[in-house]
Amino acid sequence: MELFEQLWAGSGLAQISYGQAAMIAISLLLFYLAVAKKFEPLLLVTIGFGGLLSNIPGVEIATGDGLLHLIYMIGIETGAFPLLIFMGVGAMTDFGPVLANPKTFMLGAAAQFGIFATLLGAVAISSLGWMDFSMNQAAAIGIIGGADGPTAIFVAGKLAPELLGAIAIAAYSYMALVPIIQPPIMRALTSERERAIEMVQLREVSQLEKIIFPLLLLLLVAFLLPSAAPLLGMFCFGNLMRECGVVDRLADTTRNALINIVTIMLGLGVGSKLQAEIFLTMQTLGILVLGMFAFAIGTASGVLMAKLMNHLSSSPINPLIGAAGVSAVPMAARVVNKVGLEANSQNYLLMHAMGPNVAGVIGSAVAAGLMIMLVGS
Amino acid sequence: MELFEQLWAGSGLAQISYGQAAMIAISLLLFYLAVAKKFEPLLLVTIGFGGLLSNIPGVEIATGDGLLHLIYMIGIETGAFPLLIFMGVGAMTDFGPVLANPKTFMLGAAAQFGIFATLLGAVAISSLGWMDFSMNQAAAIGIIGGADGPTAIFVAGKLAPELLGAIAIAAYSYMALVPIIQPPIMRALTSERERAIEMVQLREVSQLEKIIFPLLLLLLVAFLLPSAAPLLGMFCFGNLMRECGVVDRLADTTRNALINIVTIMLGLGVGSKLQAEIFLTMQTLGILVLGMFAFAIGTASGVLMAKLMNHLSSSPINPLIGAAGVSAVPMAARVVNKVGLEANSQNYLLMHAMGPNVAGVIGSAVAAGLMIMLVGS
Amino acid sequence: MELFEQLWAGSGLAQISYGQAAMIAISLLLFYLAVAKKFEPLLLVTIGFGGLLSNIPGVEIATGDGLLHLIYMIGIETGAFPLLIFMGVGAMTDFGPVLANPKTFMLGAAAQFGIFATLLGAVAISSLGWMDFSMNQAAAIGIIGGADGPTAIFVAGKLAPELLGAIAIAAYSYMALVPIIQPPIMRALTSERERAIEMVQLREVSQLEKIIFPLLLLLLVAFLLPSAAPLLGMFCFGNLMRECGVVDRLADTTRNALINIVTIMLGLGVGSKLQAEIFLTMQTLGILVLGMFAFAIGTASGVLMAKLMNHLSSSPINPLIGAAGVSAVPMAARVVNKVGLEANSQNYLLMHAMGPNVAGVIGSAVAAGLMIMLVGS
Amino acid sequence: MTSVAHPMVMEGVQLMLIGMGTVFVFLTLLVVAVRTMSALILMYFPPVPIQTNKAVVTAEGVPRAHVAAVAAAIEKHRGSQAP
Amino acid sequence: MTSVAHPMVMEGVQLMLIGMGTVFVFLTLLVVAVRTMSALILMYFPPVPIQTNKAVVTAEGVPRAHVAAVAAAIEKHRGSQAP
Amino acid sequence: MTSVAHPMVMEGVQLMLIGMGTVFVFLTLLVVAVRTMSALILMYFPPVPIQTNKAVVTAEGVPRAHVAAVAAAIEKHRGSQAP
Ligand code: NA
Ligand code: NA
Ligand code: NA
């Protein structure tokens, strides 16, 4: 009855560890949040399933020749999947609102303070001996404050692949939590009167401006900060395909079949880093706490910058739209709209907030390029 | 006129072997069956074309740096393509009928007897010296009885890649032949009265049950038989995407663009194993004969199990639906419906047969996991 | 302030070379041509963007572990992308017109004279010492005269990868310039009366003929010129999927999602060969000049052949349709139609020109196979 | 017949017994698990009675189905921004 | 001019002759093959005369085109289960 | 507190200053560049006044929108042949 023994020895019950059981429970929690609460479902369902598969004992799925390990090696270690997602996001993004009111780019800059403050926080708690993050790891954790999933995954894959699972989970979870995290901060930093400010309607942006913008942005990147060129290059490529009007069939596939396929693969690949022995560490806890701070600080600096701009600018700026500068497209802009409507039921800020929102994507890609150049090398 | 000689030496006429000519004829036969007879066209057209290309003399297509060899290495040797197909099939499968009447899962179990009986048969004729199949090969041949293409390809790729071409051809051919193979067996084992049995209408299954089922199934696999987790994991992933309602764009791409692309590649890759020197062996003949037995035995055990259940159960069970337990989705269920209507023109068994039909997919994936664990290691 | 120095040293301004600046300008020119002039936008936008990214200084995009280098290695060095594009083109191509009037296949043969004349030209100017092209390079340059992008890329990837960028740019640019290059040649070689010739209406071709044709073509290739089998095999595969009527879902994906994804990747991969140090050579200039000759000679030989056939044939043949034999599908056929209408406002030659047009695809694939066999080995 | 005693045949018989046993045990457990799941769901989330379909119209007089369709389209459009 | 005698030029000329020859032979054979195929098909499977299109309606009074469209949709749906 | 003087913290502060500085400089330059671009475009390609939409109909009495849609469909079909 040797075969029976082999059967029992091969069963999950005989092999499962407490850590794996805990990770399976966490994966189920991610599904619950994704399905019942609609928390970033495209990523949390796929990452969650990857996590579930990665913690099945005694079978090579997230290791060795397993499919999830192959996906990770091919698509995430090389950076290919986040870059392709960025291309797809570019093909979905309308830069009209920010081109109509270019000064809102500055709000996308201010909100990146969350990134660097968190980096400093991670470094500080390490120097206090509470945790032990290297400079590379601190930089990768900071990027959570960029509120941009593929950017976070790209940077973590380059600087701290061992933290990739926790960083991706934190980034997407907090992006989903934007409607809960941001409003109290926005209300605390603004007066009722400021929140009620109505903004002048945006002008129509011509197609030519929209075509030239991605090229202009890429040239600026090429001349000033080439290390941001992979991320912003693919983003601009997607956007150019969208706007140029002569390759619509490519743009369509990019923002549909291609981004969907890559999203599934990215989720499974990230999930392969949810193996118990990698994920269940004190560092993960630290990342979750720091990620929360990153979001809060980013939101606050965006709002404060918008207040400052409102004082300096001739046309009125509602400080709420600064909160959208963290990116978390399009959730943050919708939250701005909602909080604005509470203060003034005629105040539709959605389009005004879309400007800082997409500016925030550029801002955190710039910060990511900086990190990779200054820390990674 | 050296170039002329080179031209002649490079021509197919100068190089073709009898085997290659025979394989080209077989490939053309596969097209005929696919196009004129509608035999599993998605796979037989692609496998057939792969076979045609693989037998063109004097050019690297299915070998060396040739495209089909690359496809085979990347997608089939790694198991990636069958797993992705399984994900797509999961995204197409409605578990409603089997959840409404869970005892029909047992019919999906019974029909797997075809797998193990065929394994035993292959071992027996080897021990008699009629053929020479190793235990690994016998297990891979048995899986033909699972009536499930990607499962058969996955197992053959792991246990007996040298037989992959013949096993895939046999599996898809017999799946296409289900309307011819099954009815006589079904009629022989049942009385007219049994075939006329009407079944009670299935209850409506709630969305929540459909969402939880793939997770429940995967957990059971994880705890009991992890070696089945790659196949059933991807299947459950596809099904969860389909049912959870929050990632419809991913589910859509999975069951359309993605599965179509992978089907084309899988077909070409399998076709690369139709090279004359690999395929034209006595073993292939043995596989074709054994595969036929596997189907017949699976059908018979399904029907007999259903008869038994009809005796034991309070609600009536038409024994015909047991035949659908071999899987061959959805062909087997349609055959059940047709044979049922012959006996009783009011007897629509299609939905009742869909239960054992999808249960058969699970059953043979379980059997596949077992084989890989017990034989492959 | 070491970080500041690092920042400056890492900036594009500190690192850019004249060559890279020139290549960026050339890439912008390609966009202008693609967007404003609608010159083959699907390829010129993607190749142009690849070129832009490849000339950003100080960052690995088209080299090392960069995404574009990976794409090049995986998809172009292996020949996979051009072959998949050919499959997609096959799934788009209707052979009806050429099957209705098979003698127009000969026009697709005649136009290939451009290929061999250019090869000879490249060899001649090398033997005169004006340039320095090896026989492999001369053959790859000649293929530009085939007026078929993926064929040119496939051959260049095999015979002269160092020239791939220039050859692809030349091929697609001249394909886009067909409406400017061809009409003067067509008018110079024909009389007003010849251009006014009306042709008899084409018969209806049955579905069965369309199904069997790709198989017939592939068998002829297999027996006579196996080295053309990869290209024509994938082309026939796509066409068989299109015509056989039982795998429409695969054909649909092939000519939509799949070809779009591969086009994006192919463009980026080719663009990676637009790095200044590879592209900015005298050879590129030579390639551009020779490519122009290739097109002109191909057009002329097609027209002359059509004139000859008009004399010999019983049914009238308008010599203009010979110009469509270079391929450049469907642009060349449309040009024929336009020039024909100028001479006779009742003379709709479009469908008649589609015959030589698709025959030209086959002709240049045959020539490509020959080159690879005779020169490459 | 000595061939039955052939070690590979013995192993084949063993595999068949263990294999069919495991398949049956696995699917039996699945039946039990599914029944339990369905019972629990029916207990805690009883099905809502199906609404009679008398052309439900919103306050503004627009058929609700239209509103839902439009809302779904908008949501889908928005959702497509997500990754 | 001695350059014409240059061995690479000689090889080029040879390639041109053989190349164009092969292309012509290949496509000539293709013309013959296609003509033969078409003739055989026309002989054994003569084209069905085209039906006059007078709004064919099924027994139940439903335009046949609708029936066909529905049937095609169902078939497509079923077919999509196949792989 | 000596920990503030910790070399990694010093490096973190430096990174923060340089990082935020660069982000601001970059986006400021982007604002300038975008404003310049828009100004140049408005100068050289002034927007065409929007046409009043009174159901433009072609000479043949077919609504122009239909013609455009059909033309677009044809163009799309043709365009799909391109790669
Ligand atoms: Na951001
Ligand atoms: Na089965
Ligand atoms: Na050509």
mmCIF file with all atom_site columns, C-alpha atoms in Angstrom, chain F residues 9 12 16 21 26 29 38-40 43 45-46 50 52 54 73 75 81:
data_model
loop_
_atom_site.group_PDB
_atom_site.id
_atom_site.type_symbol
_atom_site.label_atom_id
_atom_site.label_alt_id
_atom_site.label_comp_id
_atom_site.label_asym_id
_atom_site.label_entity_id
_atom_site.label_seq_id
_atom_site.pdbx_PDB_ins_code
_atom_site.Cartn_x
_atom_site.Cartn_y
_atom_site.Cartn_z
_atom_site.occupancy
_atom_site.B_iso_or_equiv
_atom_site.pdbx_formal_charge
_atom_site.auth_seq_id
_atom_site.auth_comp_id
_atom_site.auth_asym_id
_atom_site.auth_atom_id
_atom_site.pdbx_PDB_model_num
ATOM 1  C CA . VAL F 1 9  ? 18.324  59.399 6.990   1.00 0.00 ? 9  VAL F CA 1
ATOM 2  C CA . GLY F 1 12 ? 16.670  60.139 2.543   1.00 0.00 ? 12 GLY F CA 1
ATOM 3  C CA . MET F 1 16 ? 13.362  64.035 -0.845  1.00 0.00 ? 16 MET F CA 1
ATOM 4  C CA . GLY F 1 21 ? 12.646  69.581 -6.708  1.00 0.00 ? 21 GLY F CA 1
ATOM 5  C CA . PHE F 1 26 ? 9.841   68.877 -14.617 1.00 0.00 ? 26 PHE F CA 1
ATOM 6  C CA . LEU F 1 29 ? 8.662   72.976 -17.637 1.00 0.00 ? 29 LEU F CA 1
ATOM 7  C CA . SER F 1 38 ? -1.207  75.603 -27.319 1.00 0.00 ? 38 SER F CA 1
ATOM 8  C CA . ALA F 1 39 ? -0.416  79.213 -28.103 1.00 0.00 ? 39 ALA F CA 1
ATOM 9  C CA . LEU F 1 40 ? 1.445   78.283 -31.275 1.00 0.00 ? 40 LEU F CA 1
ATOM 10 C CA . MET F 1 43 ? -1.972  81.075 -33.653 1.00 0.00 ? 43 MET F CA 1
ATOM 11 C CA . PHE F 1 45 ? -4.274  76.663 -36.710 1.00 0.00 ? 45 PHE F CA 1
ATOM 12 C CA . PRO F 1 46 ? -7.134  78.726 -35.263 1.00 0.00 ? 46 PRO F CA 1
ATOM 13 C CA . ILE F 1 50 ? -18.440 74.989 -34.961 1.00 0.00 ? 50 ILE F CA 1
ATOM 14 C CA . THR F 1 52 ? -24.694 74.765 -36.788 1.00 0.00 ? 52 THR F CA 1
ATOM 15 C CA . LYS F 1 54 ? -29.296 71.722 -39.245 1.00 0.00 ? 54 LYS F CA 1
ATOM 16 C CA . ALA F 1 73 ? -17.186 51.918 -42.672 1.00 0.00 ? 73 ALA F CA 1
ATOM 17 C CA . GLU F 1 75 ? -12.525 53.202 -45.150 1.00 0.00 ? 75 GLU F CA 1
ATOM 18 C CA . GLN F 1 81 ? -6.005  45.408 -45.128 1.00 0.00 ? 81 GLN F CA 1
#
